[in-house]
CSV table of C-alpha atoms in Angstrom, one decimal:
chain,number,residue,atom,x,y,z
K,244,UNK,CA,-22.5,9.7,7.3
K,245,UNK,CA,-22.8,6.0,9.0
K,246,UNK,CA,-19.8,4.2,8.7
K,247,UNK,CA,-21.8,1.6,6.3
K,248,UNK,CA,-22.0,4.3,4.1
K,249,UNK,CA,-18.4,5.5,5.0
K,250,UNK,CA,-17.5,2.0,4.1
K,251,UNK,CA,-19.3,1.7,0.9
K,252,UNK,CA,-17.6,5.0,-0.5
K,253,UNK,CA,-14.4,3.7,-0.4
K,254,UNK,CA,-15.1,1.2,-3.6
K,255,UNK,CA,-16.3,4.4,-5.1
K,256,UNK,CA,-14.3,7.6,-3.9
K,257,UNK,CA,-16.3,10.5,-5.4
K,258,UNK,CA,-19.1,9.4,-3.2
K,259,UNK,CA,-17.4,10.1,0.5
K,260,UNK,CA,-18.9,13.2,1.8
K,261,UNK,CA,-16.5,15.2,3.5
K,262,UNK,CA,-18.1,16.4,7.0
K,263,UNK,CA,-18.1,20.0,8.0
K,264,UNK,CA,-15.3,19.2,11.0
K,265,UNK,CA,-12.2,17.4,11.8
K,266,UNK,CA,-13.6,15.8,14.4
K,267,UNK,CA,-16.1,14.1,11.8
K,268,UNK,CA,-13.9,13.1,9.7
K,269,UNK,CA,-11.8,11.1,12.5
K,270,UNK,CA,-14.9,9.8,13.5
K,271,UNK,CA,-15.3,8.5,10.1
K,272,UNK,CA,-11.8,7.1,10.2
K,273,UNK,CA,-11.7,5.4,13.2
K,274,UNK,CA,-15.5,4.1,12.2
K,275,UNK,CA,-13.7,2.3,9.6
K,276,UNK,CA,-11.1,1.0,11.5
K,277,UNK,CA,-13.4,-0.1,13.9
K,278,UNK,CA,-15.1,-2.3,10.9
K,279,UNK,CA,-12.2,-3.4,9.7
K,280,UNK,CA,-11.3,-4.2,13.0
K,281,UNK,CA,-7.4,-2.6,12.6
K,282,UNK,CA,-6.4,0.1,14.2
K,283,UNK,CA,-5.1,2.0,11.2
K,284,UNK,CA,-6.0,5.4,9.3
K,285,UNK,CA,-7.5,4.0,6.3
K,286,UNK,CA,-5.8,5.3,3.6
K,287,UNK,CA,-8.3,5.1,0.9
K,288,UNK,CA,-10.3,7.4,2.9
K,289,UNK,CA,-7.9,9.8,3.6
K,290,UNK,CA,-7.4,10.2,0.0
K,291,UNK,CA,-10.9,10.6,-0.8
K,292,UNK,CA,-11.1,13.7,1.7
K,293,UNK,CA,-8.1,14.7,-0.1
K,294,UNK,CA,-9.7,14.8,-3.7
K,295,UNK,CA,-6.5,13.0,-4.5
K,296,UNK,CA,-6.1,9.3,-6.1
K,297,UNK,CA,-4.1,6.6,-5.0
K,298,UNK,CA,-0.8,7.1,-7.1
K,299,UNK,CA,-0.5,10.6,-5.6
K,300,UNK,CA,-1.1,9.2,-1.8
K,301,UNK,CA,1.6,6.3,-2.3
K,302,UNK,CA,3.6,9.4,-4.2
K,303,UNK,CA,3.7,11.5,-1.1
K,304,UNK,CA,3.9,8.6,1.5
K,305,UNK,CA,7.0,7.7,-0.4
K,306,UNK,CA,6.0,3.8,-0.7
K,307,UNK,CA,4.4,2.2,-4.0
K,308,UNK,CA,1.1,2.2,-4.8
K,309,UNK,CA,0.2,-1.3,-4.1
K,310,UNK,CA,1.2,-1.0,-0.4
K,311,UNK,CA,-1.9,1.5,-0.7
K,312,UNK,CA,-4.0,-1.3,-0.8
K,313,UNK,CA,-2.0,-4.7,-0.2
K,314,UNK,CA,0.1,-3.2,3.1
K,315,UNK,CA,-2.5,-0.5,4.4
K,316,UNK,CA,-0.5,-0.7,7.9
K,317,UNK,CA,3.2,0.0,6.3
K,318,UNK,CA,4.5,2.1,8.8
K,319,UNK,CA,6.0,4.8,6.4
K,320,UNK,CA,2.5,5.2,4.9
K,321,UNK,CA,0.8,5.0,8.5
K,322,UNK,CA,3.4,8.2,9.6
K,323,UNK,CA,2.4,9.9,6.5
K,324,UNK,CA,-1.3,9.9,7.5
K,325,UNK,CA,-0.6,10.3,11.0
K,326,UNK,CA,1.4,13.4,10.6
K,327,UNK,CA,-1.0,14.6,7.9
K,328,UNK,CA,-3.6,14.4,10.2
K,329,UNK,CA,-1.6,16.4,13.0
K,330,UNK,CA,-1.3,19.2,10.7
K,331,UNK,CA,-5.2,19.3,9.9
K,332,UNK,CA,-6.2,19.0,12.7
K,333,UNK,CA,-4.3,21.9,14.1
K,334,UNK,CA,-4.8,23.8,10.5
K,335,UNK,CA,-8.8,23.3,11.7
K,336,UNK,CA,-8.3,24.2,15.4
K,337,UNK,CA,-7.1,28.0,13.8
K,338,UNK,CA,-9.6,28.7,11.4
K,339,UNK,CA,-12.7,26.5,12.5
K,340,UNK,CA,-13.6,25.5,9.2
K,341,UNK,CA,-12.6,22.0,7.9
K,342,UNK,CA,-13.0,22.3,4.2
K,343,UNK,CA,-10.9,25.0,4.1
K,344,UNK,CA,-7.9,23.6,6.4
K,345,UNK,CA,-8.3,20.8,2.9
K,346,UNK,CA,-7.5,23.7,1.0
K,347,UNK,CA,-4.8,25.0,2.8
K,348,UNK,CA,-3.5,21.9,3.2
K,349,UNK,CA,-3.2,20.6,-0.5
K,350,UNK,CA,-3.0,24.1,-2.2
K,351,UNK,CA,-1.4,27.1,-0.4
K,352,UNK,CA,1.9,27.8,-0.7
K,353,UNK,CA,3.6,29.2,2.4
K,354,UNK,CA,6.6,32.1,2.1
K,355,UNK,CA,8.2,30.5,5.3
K,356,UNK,CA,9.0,27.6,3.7
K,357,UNK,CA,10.0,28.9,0.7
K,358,UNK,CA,6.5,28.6,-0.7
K,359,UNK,CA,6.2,24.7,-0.3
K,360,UNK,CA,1.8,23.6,0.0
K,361,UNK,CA,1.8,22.0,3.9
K,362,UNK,CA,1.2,18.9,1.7
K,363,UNK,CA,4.4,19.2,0.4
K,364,UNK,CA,6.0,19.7,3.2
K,365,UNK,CA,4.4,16.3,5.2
K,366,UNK,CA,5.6,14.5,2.4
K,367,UNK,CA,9.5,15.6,3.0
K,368,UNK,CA,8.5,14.5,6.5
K,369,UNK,CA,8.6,18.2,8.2
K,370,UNK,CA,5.2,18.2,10.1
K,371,UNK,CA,6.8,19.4,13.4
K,372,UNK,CA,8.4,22.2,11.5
K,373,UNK,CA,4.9,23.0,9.9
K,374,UNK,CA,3.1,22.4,13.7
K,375,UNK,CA,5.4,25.1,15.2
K,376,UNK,CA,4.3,27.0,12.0
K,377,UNK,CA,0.9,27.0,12.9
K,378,UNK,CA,1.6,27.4,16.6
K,379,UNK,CA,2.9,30.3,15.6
K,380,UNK,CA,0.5,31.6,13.8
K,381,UNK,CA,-2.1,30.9,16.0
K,382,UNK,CA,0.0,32.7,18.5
K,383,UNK,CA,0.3,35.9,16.6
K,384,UNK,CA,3.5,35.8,15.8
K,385,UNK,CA,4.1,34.7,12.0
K,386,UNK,CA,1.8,37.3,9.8
């Protein structure tokens, strides 16, 4: 998707495309931010990919819903994204598929963590316990 299109889905969220990879989807984001001319993960975006609205972003960013749009480069909701995006990506690196690291992501509990969704777990700001995680997994080790 060009990044006019990109641009223009963001008025209308059900219209963003999600690509087949991670890597796409960066590309999208920093397309954006390249537009906008700000070097920030557009939240709007991000939540789009996510199939989730606005309220529940600011929810799991911990900052309210106007800074979602009014204070796009709050740092609290910049880490959330950030750190979000860590986790995909690696989620992605392991099974190759980016659609499905999405589902992982926003729906599967995990037993190690007393079966919290990743998403959940971002949000309480433990994305380097849920990176070892993955490590691990990748590794072998967790099963």
């Amino acid at each position: 998707m060009a990044v006019g299109k990109v641009k223009e889905s963001l008025n209308e969220p059900n219209r963003y495309l999600v690509p087949d990879s991670f890597e796409r989807f960066l590309a999208d984001l920093k397309g954006v931010a390249r537009q906008e001319r700000h070097p920030l993960i557009n939240p709007k975006l991000f939540a789009s990919a996510l199939s989730i609205d606005i309220q529940t972003l600011a929810s799991q960013a911990h900052v309210h819903r106007t800074t979602i749009s009014r204070a796009q480069g709050a740092e609290k909701l910049q880490r959330y994204l950030r750190d979000a995006l860590r986790v995909l990506g690696a989620a992605a690196d392991i099974n190759g598929d980016f659609h499905d690291a999405l589902f992982w992501f926003r729906n599967e509990p995990l037993s190690a963590f007393d079966y919290k969704t990743p998403e959940q777990l971002v949000s309480e700001g433990r994305a380097d316990d849920l990176l070892r995680y993955v490590q691990a997994l990748q590794a072998g080790v967790v099963g």
